[in-house]
Coordinates of C-alpha atoms in Angstrom, one line a residue:
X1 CA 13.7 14.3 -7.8
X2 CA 11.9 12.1 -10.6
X3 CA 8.5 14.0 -9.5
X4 CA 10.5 17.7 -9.9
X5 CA 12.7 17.2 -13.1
X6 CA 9.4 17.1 -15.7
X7 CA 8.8 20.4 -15.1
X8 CA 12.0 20.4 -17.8
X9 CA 9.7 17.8 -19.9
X10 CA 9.7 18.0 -23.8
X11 CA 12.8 20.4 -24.0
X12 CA 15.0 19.1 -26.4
X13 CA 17.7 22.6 -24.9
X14 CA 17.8 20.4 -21.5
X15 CA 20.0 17.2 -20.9
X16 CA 19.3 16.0 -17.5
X17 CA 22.1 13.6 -15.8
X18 CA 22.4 11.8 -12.8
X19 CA 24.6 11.8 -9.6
X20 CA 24.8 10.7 -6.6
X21 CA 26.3 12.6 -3.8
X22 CA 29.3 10.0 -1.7
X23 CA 28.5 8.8 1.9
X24 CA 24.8 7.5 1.9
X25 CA 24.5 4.1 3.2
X26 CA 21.6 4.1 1.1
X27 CA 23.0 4.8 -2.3
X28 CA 22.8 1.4 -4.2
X29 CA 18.4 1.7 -4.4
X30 CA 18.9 5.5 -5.3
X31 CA 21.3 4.2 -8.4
X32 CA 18.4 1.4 -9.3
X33 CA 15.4 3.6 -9.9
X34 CA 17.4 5.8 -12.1
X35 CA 18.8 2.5 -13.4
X36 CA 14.7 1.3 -14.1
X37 CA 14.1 4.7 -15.8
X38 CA 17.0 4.3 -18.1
X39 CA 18.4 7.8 -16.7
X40 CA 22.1 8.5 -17.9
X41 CA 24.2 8.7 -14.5
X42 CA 27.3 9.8 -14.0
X43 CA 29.9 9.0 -11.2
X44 CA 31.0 11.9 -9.1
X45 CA 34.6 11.9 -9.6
X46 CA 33.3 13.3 -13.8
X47 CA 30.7 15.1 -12.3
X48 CA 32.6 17.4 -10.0
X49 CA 35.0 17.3 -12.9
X50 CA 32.9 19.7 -15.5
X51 CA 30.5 22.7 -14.9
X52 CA 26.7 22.7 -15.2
X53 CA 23.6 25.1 -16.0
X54 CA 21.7 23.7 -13.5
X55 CA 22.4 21.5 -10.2
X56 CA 18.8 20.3 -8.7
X57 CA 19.1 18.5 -5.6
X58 CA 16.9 17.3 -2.6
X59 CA 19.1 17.5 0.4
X60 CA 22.0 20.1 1.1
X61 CA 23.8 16.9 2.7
X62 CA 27.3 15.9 1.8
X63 CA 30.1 18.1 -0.7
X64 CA 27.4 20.0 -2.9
X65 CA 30.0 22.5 -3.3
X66 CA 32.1 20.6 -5.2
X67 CA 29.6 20.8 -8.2
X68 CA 29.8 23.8 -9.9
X69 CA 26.6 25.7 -11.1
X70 CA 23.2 27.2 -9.5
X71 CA 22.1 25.4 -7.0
X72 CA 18.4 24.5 -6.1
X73 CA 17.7 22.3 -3.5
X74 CA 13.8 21.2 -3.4
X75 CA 11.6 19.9 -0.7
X76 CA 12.8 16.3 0.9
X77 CA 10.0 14.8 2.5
X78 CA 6.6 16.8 3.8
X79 CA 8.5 19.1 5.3
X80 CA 10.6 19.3 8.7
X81 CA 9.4 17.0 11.0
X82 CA 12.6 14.6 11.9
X83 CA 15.8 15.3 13.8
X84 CA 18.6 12.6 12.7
X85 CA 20.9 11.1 15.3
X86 CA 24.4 11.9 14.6
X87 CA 23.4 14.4 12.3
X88 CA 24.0 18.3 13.8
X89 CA 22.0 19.0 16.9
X90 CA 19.7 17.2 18.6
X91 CA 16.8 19.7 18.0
X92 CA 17.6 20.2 14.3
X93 CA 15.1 19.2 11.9
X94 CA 17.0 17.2 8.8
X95 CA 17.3 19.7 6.2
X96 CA 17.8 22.4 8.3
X97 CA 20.8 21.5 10.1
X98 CA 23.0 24.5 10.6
X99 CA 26.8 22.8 9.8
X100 CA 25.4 21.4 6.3
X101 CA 23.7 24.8 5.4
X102 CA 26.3 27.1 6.1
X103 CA 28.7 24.8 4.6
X104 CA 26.4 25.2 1.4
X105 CA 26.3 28.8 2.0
X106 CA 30.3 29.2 2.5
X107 CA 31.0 27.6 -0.6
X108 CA 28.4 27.2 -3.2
X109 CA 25.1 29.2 -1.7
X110 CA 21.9 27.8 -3.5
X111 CA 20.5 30.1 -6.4
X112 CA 17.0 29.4 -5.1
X113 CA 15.8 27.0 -1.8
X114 CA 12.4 25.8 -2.8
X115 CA 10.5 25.3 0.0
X116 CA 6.6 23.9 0.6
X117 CA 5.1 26.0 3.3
X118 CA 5.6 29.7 4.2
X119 CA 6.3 28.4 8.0
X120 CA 9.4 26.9 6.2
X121 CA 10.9 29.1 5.5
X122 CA 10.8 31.1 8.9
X123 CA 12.2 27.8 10.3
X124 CA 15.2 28.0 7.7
X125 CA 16.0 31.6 8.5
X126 CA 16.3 30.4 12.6
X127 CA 18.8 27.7 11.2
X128 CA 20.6 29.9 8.4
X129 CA 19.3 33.6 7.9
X130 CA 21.3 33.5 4.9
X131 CA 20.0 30.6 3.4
X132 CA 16.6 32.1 3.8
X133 CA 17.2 34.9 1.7
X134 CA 16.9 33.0 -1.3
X135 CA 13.9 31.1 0.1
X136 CA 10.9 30.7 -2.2
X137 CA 7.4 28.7 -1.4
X138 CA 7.3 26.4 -4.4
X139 CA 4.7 23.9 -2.7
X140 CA 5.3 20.4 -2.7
X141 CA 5.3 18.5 -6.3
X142 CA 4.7 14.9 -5.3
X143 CA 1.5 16.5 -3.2
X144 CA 0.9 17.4 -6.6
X145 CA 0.8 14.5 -8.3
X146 CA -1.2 12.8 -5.2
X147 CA -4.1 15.4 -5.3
X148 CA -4.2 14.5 -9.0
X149 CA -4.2 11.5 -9.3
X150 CA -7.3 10.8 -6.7
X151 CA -10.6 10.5 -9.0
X152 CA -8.1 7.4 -9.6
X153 CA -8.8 5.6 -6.3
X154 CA -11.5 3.0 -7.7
X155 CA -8.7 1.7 -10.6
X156 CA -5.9 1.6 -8.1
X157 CA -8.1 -0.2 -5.6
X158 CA -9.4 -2.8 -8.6
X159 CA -5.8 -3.7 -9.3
X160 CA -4.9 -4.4 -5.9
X161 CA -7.4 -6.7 -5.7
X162 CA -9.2 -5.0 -3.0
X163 CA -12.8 -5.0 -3.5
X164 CA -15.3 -3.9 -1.0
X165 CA -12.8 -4.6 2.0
X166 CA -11.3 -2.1 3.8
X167 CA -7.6 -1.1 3.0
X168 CA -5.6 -0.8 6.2
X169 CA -2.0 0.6 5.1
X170 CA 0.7 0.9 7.4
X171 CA 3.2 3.3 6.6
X172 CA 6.6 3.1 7.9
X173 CA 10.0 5.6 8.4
X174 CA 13.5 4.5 8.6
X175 CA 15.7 4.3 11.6
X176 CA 15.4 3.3 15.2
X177 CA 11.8 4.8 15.8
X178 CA 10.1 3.8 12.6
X179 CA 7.1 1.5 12.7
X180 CA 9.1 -1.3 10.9
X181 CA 11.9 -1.4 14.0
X182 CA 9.7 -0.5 16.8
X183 CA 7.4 -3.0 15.8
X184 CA 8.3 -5.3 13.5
X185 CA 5.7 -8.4 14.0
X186 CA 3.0 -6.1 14.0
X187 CA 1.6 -6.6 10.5
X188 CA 1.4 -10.3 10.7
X189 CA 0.1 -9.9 13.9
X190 CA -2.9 -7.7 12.3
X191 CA -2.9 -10.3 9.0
X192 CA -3.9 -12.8 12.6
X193 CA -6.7 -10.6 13.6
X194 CA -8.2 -9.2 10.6
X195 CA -10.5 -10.8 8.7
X196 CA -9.7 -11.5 4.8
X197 CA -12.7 -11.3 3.4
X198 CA -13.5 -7.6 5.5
X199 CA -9.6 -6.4 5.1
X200 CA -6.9 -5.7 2.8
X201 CA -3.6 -4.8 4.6
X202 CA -0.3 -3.3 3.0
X203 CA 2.9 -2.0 3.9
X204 CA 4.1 1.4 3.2
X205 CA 8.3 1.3 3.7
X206 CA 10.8 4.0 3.4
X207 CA 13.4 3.7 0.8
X208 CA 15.8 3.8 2.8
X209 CA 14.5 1.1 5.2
X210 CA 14.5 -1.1 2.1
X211 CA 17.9 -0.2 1.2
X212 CA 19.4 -0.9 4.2
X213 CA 18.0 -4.5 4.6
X214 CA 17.6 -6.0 1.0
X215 CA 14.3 -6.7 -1.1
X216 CA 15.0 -10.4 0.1
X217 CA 15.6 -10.0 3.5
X218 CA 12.9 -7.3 3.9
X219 CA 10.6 -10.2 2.1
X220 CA 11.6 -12.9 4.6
X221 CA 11.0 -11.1 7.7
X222 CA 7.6 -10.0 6.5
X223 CA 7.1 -13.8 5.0
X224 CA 4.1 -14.0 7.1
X225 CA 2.3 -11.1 6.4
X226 CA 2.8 -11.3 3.0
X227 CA 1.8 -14.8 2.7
X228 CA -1.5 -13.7 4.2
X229 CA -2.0 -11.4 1.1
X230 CA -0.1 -8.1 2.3
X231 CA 1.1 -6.0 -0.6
X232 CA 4.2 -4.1 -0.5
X233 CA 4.2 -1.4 -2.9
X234 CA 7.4 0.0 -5.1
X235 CA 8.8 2.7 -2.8
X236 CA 9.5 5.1 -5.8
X237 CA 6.0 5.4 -6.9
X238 CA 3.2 2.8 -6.2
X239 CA 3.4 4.0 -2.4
X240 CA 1.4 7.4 -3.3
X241 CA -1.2 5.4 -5.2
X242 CA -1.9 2.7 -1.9
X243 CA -2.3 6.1 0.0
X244 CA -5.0 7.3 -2.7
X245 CA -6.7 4.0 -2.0
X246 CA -6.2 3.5 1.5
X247 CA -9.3 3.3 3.5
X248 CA -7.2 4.0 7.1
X249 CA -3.8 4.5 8.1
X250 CA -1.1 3.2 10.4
X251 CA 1.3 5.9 11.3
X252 CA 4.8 6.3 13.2
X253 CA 6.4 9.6 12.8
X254 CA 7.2 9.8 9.3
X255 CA 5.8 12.0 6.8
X256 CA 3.9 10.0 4.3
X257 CA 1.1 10.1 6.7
X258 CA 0.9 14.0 5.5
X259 CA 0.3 13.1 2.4
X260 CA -2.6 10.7 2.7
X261 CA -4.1 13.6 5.1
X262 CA -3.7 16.2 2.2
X263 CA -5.9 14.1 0.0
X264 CA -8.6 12.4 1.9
X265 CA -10.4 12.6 5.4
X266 CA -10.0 9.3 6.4
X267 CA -9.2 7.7 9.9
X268 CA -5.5 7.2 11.0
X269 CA -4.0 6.1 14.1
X270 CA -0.3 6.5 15.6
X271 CA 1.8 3.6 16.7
X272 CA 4.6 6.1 17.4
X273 CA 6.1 5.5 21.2
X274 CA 8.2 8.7 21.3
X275 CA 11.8 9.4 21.5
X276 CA 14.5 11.9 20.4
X277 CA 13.2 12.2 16.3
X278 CA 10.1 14.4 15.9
X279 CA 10.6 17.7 16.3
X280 CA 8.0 19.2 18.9
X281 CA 5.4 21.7 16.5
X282 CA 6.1 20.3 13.8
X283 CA 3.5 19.0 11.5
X284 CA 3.6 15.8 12.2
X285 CA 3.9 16.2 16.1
X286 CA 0.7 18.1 15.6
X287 CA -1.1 15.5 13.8
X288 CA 0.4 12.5 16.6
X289 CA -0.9 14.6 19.6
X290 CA -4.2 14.6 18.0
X291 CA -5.3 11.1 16.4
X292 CA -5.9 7.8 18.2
X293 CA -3.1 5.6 19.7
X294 CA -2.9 1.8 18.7
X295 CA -1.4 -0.2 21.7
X296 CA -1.7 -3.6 19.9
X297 CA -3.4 -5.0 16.8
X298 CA -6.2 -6.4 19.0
X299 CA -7.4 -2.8 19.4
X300 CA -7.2 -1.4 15.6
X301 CA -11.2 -1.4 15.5
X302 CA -11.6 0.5 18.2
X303 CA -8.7 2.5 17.3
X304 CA -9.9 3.4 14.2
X305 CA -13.6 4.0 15.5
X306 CA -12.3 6.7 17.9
X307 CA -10.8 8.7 15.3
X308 CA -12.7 12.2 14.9
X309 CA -12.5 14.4 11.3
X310 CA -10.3 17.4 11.0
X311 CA -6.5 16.6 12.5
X312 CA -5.7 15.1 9.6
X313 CA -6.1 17.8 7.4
X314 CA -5.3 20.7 10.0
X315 CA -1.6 18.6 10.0
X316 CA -1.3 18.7 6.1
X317 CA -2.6 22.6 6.0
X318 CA 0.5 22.9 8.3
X319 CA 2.9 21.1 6.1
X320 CA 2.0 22.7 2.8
X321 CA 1.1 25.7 1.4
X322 CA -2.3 26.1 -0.7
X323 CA -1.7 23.2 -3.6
X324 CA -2.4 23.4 -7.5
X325 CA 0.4 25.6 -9.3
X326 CA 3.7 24.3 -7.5
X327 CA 4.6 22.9 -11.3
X328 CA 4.3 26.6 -12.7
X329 CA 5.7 28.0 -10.2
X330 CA 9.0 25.9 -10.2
X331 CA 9.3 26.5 -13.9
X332 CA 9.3 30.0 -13.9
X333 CA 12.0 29.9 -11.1
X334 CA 14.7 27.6 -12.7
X335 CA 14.1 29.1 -16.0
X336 CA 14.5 32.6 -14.9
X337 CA 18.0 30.7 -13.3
X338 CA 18.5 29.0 -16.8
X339 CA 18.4 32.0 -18.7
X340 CA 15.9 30.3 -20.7
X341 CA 12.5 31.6 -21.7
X342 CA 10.1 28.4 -21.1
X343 CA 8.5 26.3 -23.7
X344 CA 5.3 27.8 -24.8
X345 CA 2.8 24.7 -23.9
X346 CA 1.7 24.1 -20.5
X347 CA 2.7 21.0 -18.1
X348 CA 0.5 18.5 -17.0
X349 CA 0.6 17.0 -13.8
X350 CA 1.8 13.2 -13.8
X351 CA -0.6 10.7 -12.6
X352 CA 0.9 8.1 -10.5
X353 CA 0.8 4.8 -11.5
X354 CA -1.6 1.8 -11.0
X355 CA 0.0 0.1 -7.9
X356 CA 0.8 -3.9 -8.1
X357 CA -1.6 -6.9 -6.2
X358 CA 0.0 -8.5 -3.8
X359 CA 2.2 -10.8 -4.6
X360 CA 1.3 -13.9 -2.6
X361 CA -2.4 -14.7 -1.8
X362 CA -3.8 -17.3 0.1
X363 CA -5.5 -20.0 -1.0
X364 CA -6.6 -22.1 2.4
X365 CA -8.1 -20.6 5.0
X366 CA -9.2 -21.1 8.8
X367 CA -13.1 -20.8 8.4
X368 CA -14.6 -19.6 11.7
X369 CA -18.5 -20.3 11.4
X370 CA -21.6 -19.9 13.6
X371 CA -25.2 -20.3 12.7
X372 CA -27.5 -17.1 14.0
X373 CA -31.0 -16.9 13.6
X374 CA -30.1 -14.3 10.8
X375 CA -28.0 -16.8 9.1
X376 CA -24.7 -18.3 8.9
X377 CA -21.6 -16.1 9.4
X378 CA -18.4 -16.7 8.2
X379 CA -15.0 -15.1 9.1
X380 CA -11.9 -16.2 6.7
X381 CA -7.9 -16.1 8.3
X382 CA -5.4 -17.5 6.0
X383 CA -4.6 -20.8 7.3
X384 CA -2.4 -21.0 10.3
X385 CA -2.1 -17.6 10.9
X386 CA -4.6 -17.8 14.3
X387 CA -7.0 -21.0 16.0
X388 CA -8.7 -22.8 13.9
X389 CA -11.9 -22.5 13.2
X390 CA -14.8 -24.8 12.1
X391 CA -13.1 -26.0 8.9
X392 CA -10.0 -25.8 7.1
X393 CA -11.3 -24.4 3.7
X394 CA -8.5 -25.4 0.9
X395 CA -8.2 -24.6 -2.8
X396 CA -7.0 -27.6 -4.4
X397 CA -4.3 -26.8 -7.2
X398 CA -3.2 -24.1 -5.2
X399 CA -1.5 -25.1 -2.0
X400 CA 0.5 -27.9 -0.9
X401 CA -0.6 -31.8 -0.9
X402 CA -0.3 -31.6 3.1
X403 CA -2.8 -28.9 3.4
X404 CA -5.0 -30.3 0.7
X405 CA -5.1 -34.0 3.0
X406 CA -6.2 -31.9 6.0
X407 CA -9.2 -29.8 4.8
X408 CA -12.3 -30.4 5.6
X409 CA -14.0 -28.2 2.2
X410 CA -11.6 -28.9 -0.6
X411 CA -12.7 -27.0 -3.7
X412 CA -11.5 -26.3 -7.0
X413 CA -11.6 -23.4 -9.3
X414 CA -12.1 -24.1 -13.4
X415 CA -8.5 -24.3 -15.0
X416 CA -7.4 -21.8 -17.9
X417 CA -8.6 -23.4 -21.2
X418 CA -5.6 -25.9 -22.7
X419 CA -3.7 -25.8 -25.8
X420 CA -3.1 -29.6 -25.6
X421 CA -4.3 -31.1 -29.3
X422 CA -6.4 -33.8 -27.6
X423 CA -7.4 -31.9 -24.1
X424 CA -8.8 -34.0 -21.2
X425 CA -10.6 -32.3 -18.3
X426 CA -12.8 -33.0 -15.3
X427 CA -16.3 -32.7 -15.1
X428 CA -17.7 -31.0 -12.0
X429 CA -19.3 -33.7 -10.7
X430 CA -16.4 -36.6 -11.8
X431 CA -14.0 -34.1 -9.6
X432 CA -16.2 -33.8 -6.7
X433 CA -16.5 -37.9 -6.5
X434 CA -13.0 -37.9 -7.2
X435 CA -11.8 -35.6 -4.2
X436 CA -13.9 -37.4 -2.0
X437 CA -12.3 -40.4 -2.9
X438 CA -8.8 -39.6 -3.1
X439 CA -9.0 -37.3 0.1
X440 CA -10.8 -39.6 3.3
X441 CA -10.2 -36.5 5.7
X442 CA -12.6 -34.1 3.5
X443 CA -15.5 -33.7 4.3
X444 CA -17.4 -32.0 1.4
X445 CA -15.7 -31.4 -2.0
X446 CA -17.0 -28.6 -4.8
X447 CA -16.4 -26.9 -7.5
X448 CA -16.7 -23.5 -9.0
X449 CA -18.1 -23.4 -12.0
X450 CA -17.1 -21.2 -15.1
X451 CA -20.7 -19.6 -14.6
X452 CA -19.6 -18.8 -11.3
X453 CA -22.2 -20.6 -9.6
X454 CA -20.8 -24.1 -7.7
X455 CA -21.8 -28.0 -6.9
X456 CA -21.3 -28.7 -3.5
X457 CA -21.6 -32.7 -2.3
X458 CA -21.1 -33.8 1.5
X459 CA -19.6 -37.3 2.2
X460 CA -22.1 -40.0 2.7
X461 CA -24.9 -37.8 1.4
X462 CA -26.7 -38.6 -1.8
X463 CA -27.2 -35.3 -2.9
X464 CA -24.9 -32.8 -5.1
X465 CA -25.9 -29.3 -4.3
X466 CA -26.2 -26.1 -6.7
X467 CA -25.0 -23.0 -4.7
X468 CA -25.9 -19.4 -6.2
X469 CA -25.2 -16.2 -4.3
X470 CA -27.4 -13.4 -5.3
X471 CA -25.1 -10.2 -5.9
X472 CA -26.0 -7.5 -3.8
X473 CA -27.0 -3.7 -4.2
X474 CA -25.4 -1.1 -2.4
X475 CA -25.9 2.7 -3.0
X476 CA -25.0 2.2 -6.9
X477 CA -22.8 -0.1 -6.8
X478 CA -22.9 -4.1 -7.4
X479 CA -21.2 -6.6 -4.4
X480 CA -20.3 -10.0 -4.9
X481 CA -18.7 -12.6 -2.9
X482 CA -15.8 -14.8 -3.8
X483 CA -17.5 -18.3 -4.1
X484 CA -15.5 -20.3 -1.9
X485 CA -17.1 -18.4 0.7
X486 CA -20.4 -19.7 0.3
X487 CA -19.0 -22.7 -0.1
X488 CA -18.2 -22.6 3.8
X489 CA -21.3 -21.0 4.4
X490 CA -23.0 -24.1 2.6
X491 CA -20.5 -26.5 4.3
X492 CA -21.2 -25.3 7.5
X493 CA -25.0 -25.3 7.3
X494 CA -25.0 -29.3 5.8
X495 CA -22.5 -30.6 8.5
X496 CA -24.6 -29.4 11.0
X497 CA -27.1 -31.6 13.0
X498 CA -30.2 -29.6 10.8
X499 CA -31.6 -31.6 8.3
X500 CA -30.5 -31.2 5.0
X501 CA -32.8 -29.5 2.6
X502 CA -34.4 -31.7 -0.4
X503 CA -35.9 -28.9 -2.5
X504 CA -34.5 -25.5 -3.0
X505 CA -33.6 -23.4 -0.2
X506 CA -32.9 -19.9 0.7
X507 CA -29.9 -19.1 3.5
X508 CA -27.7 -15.9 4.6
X509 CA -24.5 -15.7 4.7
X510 CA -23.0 -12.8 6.8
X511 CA -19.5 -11.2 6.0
X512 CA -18.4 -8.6 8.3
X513 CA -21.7 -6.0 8.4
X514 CA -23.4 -7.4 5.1
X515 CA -25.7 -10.5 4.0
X516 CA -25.7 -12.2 0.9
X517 CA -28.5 -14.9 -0.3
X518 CA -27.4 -17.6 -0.9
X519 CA -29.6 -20.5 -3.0
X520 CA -29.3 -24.1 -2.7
X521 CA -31.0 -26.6 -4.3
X522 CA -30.4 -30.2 -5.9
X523 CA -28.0 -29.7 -8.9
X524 CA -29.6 -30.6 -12.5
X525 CA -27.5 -33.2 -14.3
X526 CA -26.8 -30.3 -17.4
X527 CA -24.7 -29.0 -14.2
X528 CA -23.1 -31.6 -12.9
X529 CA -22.0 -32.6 -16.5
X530 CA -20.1 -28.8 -16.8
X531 CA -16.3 -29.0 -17.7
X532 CA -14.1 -27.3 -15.0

């Protein structure tokens, strides 16, 4: 609805109000995001109470009849892929369920069904030949403001936080079959085998899904996931842009999966196990029968590797009609219902907004280590989420005091400046010798420095280290590495039974499929001396 109604935008003739149709379990969330707009919303008992110009809605569910006025009812989804239990026959697709269209027929027939596809409306006219006669391919206005909002893919993906990783989203229905029911551990379970410093993982959940449980219950059953840096976007809005910057997706049988194929060729896999929901042809059986399968979260590599170019798209082409003038096309229709002629300036699509980081990252990790003859590689999990590795590296300031007593690297970032009128603060080297102290199970201490470079020392060794990572060049663009990992790089190249370098010294350190230079060398007292 929020994605149809600017098409009436900077009309001072139109007043646009709010309601919401009795018998959803799902209306409370609905009631919010108008609520978060500041939308005017009016309770049904004065809504069926008064005629109106216009009645827009998105489902032809429930007593529609007892508002009085046109009717248009818009696209709900990407089209007609699900069949609802309980909810007209078994091989109805929602939307097109025979009882609730001729119902809507019988007593207040819709002025204009806008519909996405030309295959749509064939598929209404099986259901309700009726109905169909008043069928129009409008195209789909939130595929709309996708495909126009993608040049925006590098800002969405700088404030998730994701960097050069890869951006796994999963993408969730509601009901029995969805991803979230069917398997419910399975993005912690991927936050286990995923490496943070090569992935990004978030959850895409239906509305209704969220509705049904609670944003805090929904939070504590995907506590550990999100503690390992999950993001899980607003459902209203933020869940188009994660598509845009998705690098791969997790699919059940919903249809959000239509619209990341409409925008981008990208690899997505199906966790969907079958059952009485998807309607056989439909678009997103189409695109199921055709993609890779993920049996477990152990195989998404090679799930994602076996995924060939062109279902994807072939799926969407199936879902909606040729895209760019769905906004014009709508306006001319409900206008023409209005009796209005339209404003004479054009509409511009909306672009969706910049999507939220995650809310929870983690700040001490299981560092798995081993020394090749190309260098040192280094593999980050969020503490506790798998085995440990060859060192617990922890943040200190960040995490808990038990964690902090039990790493092996404890490091420390440089604190915000301080208002305080007489300000006291650490010097990098007085915190290193004062970590080493305080903590007898570390091992090495360090600090980031505001520079970005670090100072590394090793219990029982004499010397503070400088550690510099090069930034690396990569078709255009700039990489760099957060600096606590080469501090475990460094940390796992001076514990070792090599002997430690006294002069400068060049070493690798690999992340996933790329190296980084790393330089080490005997810190300068001007260094050691730096305020953190």
């Amino acid at each position: 609805m929020l994605d149809v109604l600017p098409v009436f935008s900077g009309d001072a003739r139109i007043t646009r109000l709010f309601t919401l149709v009795p018998g959803s379990d799902f209306g409370a969330d609905a009631f919010s995001a108008i609520d978060a707009l500041g939308g005017r919303t009016v309770p049904w008992s004065e809504a069926c109470g008064r005629s109106y110009d216009l009645i827009v809605a998105a489902s032809p569910k429930g007593d529609l009849r007892l508002l009085r006025g046109p009717h248009v009812l818009i696209p709900h989804g990407a089209g007609f892929n699900k069949s609802i239990h309980d909810e007209g026959p078994a091989d109805s697709a929602s939307g097109l369920d025979p009882t609730y269209l001729r119902r809507a027929h019988d007593h207040a027939p819709a002025a204009l069904h806008a519909l996405a596809h030309p295959d749509q409306i064939a598929r209404l006219a099986a259901a309700d030949p009726r109905a169909a006669r008043r069928a129009k391919v409008i195209g789909d206005l939130t595929l709309e403001r996708v495909l126009a909002s993608t040049s925006l893919r590098d800002l969405y993906r700088a404030e998730l936080g994701t960097g050069a990783r890869k951006l796994l989203v999963l993408v969730s229905t509601w009901g029995p079959e969805s991803l979230i029911r069917q398997h419910p551990g399975l993005p912690a379970r991927l936050a286990t085998h995923l490496p943070y410093d090569e992935y990004q993982l978030a959850l895409v959940i239906h509305p209704n899904e969220r509705s049904l449980l609670g944003a805090y219950e929904l939070a504590e059953r995907l506590a550990p996931a999100l503690d390992a840096g999950m993001v899980l976007p607003d459902p209203h809005e933020e869940w188009a842009s994660v598509l845009i910057a998705a690098d791969a997706l997790v699919t059940d049988h919903g249809s959000a999966a239509l619209y990341y194929c409409a925008a981008q060729d990208r690899p997505v896999v199906s966790v969907h196990q079958g059952g009485g929901e998807l309607i056989p042809g439909s678009p997103m059986a189409v695109l199921l029968d055709r993609i890779p399968r993920l049996e477990g979260a152990e195989d998404i590599d090679d799930a994602l590797r076996a995924y060939r170019h062109g279902p994807g798209q072939a799926a969407a082409q199936a879902a909606f009609a040729p895209a760019g003038d769905a906004v014009d096309r709508l306006r001319t229709e409900v206008y023409g219902l209005l009796r209005l002629a339209p404003p004479d300036y054009g509409l511009t699509t909306r672009l969706l907004p910049s999507p939220g980081p995650a809310t929870r990252v983690p700040a001490a990790f299981d560092v798995h280590a081993a020394t090749t003859t190309d260098g040192v590689r280094i593999a980050r999990y969020p503490a506790g989420t798998g085995l440990p590795g060859h060192h617990l590296a922890v943040e200190h300031g960040a995490v808990g005091e038990q964690l902090a007593r039990s790493a092996g690297l404890l490091y420390r970032r440089p604190l915000p400046a301080s208002a305080a009128p007489v300000d006291l603060a650490w010097t990098a080297d007085g915190w290193i010798r004062h970590a080493l102290s305080a903590y007898p199970g570390c091992r090495s201490a360090a600090a980031v420095l505001p520079s970005g470079g670090c100072l590394l020392r090793v219990r029982g060794h004499e010397q503070t280290y400088a550690v510099q990572v090069e930034p690396r060049s990569e078709v255009g663009r700039i990489l760099q590495i957060d600096p606590a990992i080469a501090l475990s790089a460094v940390h796992a190249r001076l514990v070792s039974p090599q002997p430690s370098p006294d002069s400068r010294t060049v070493m690798n350190c690999l992340v996933g499929e790329r190296t980084f230079r790393i330089t080490l060398r005997p810190a300068t007292t001007a260094e050691a001396a730096q305020v953190i």
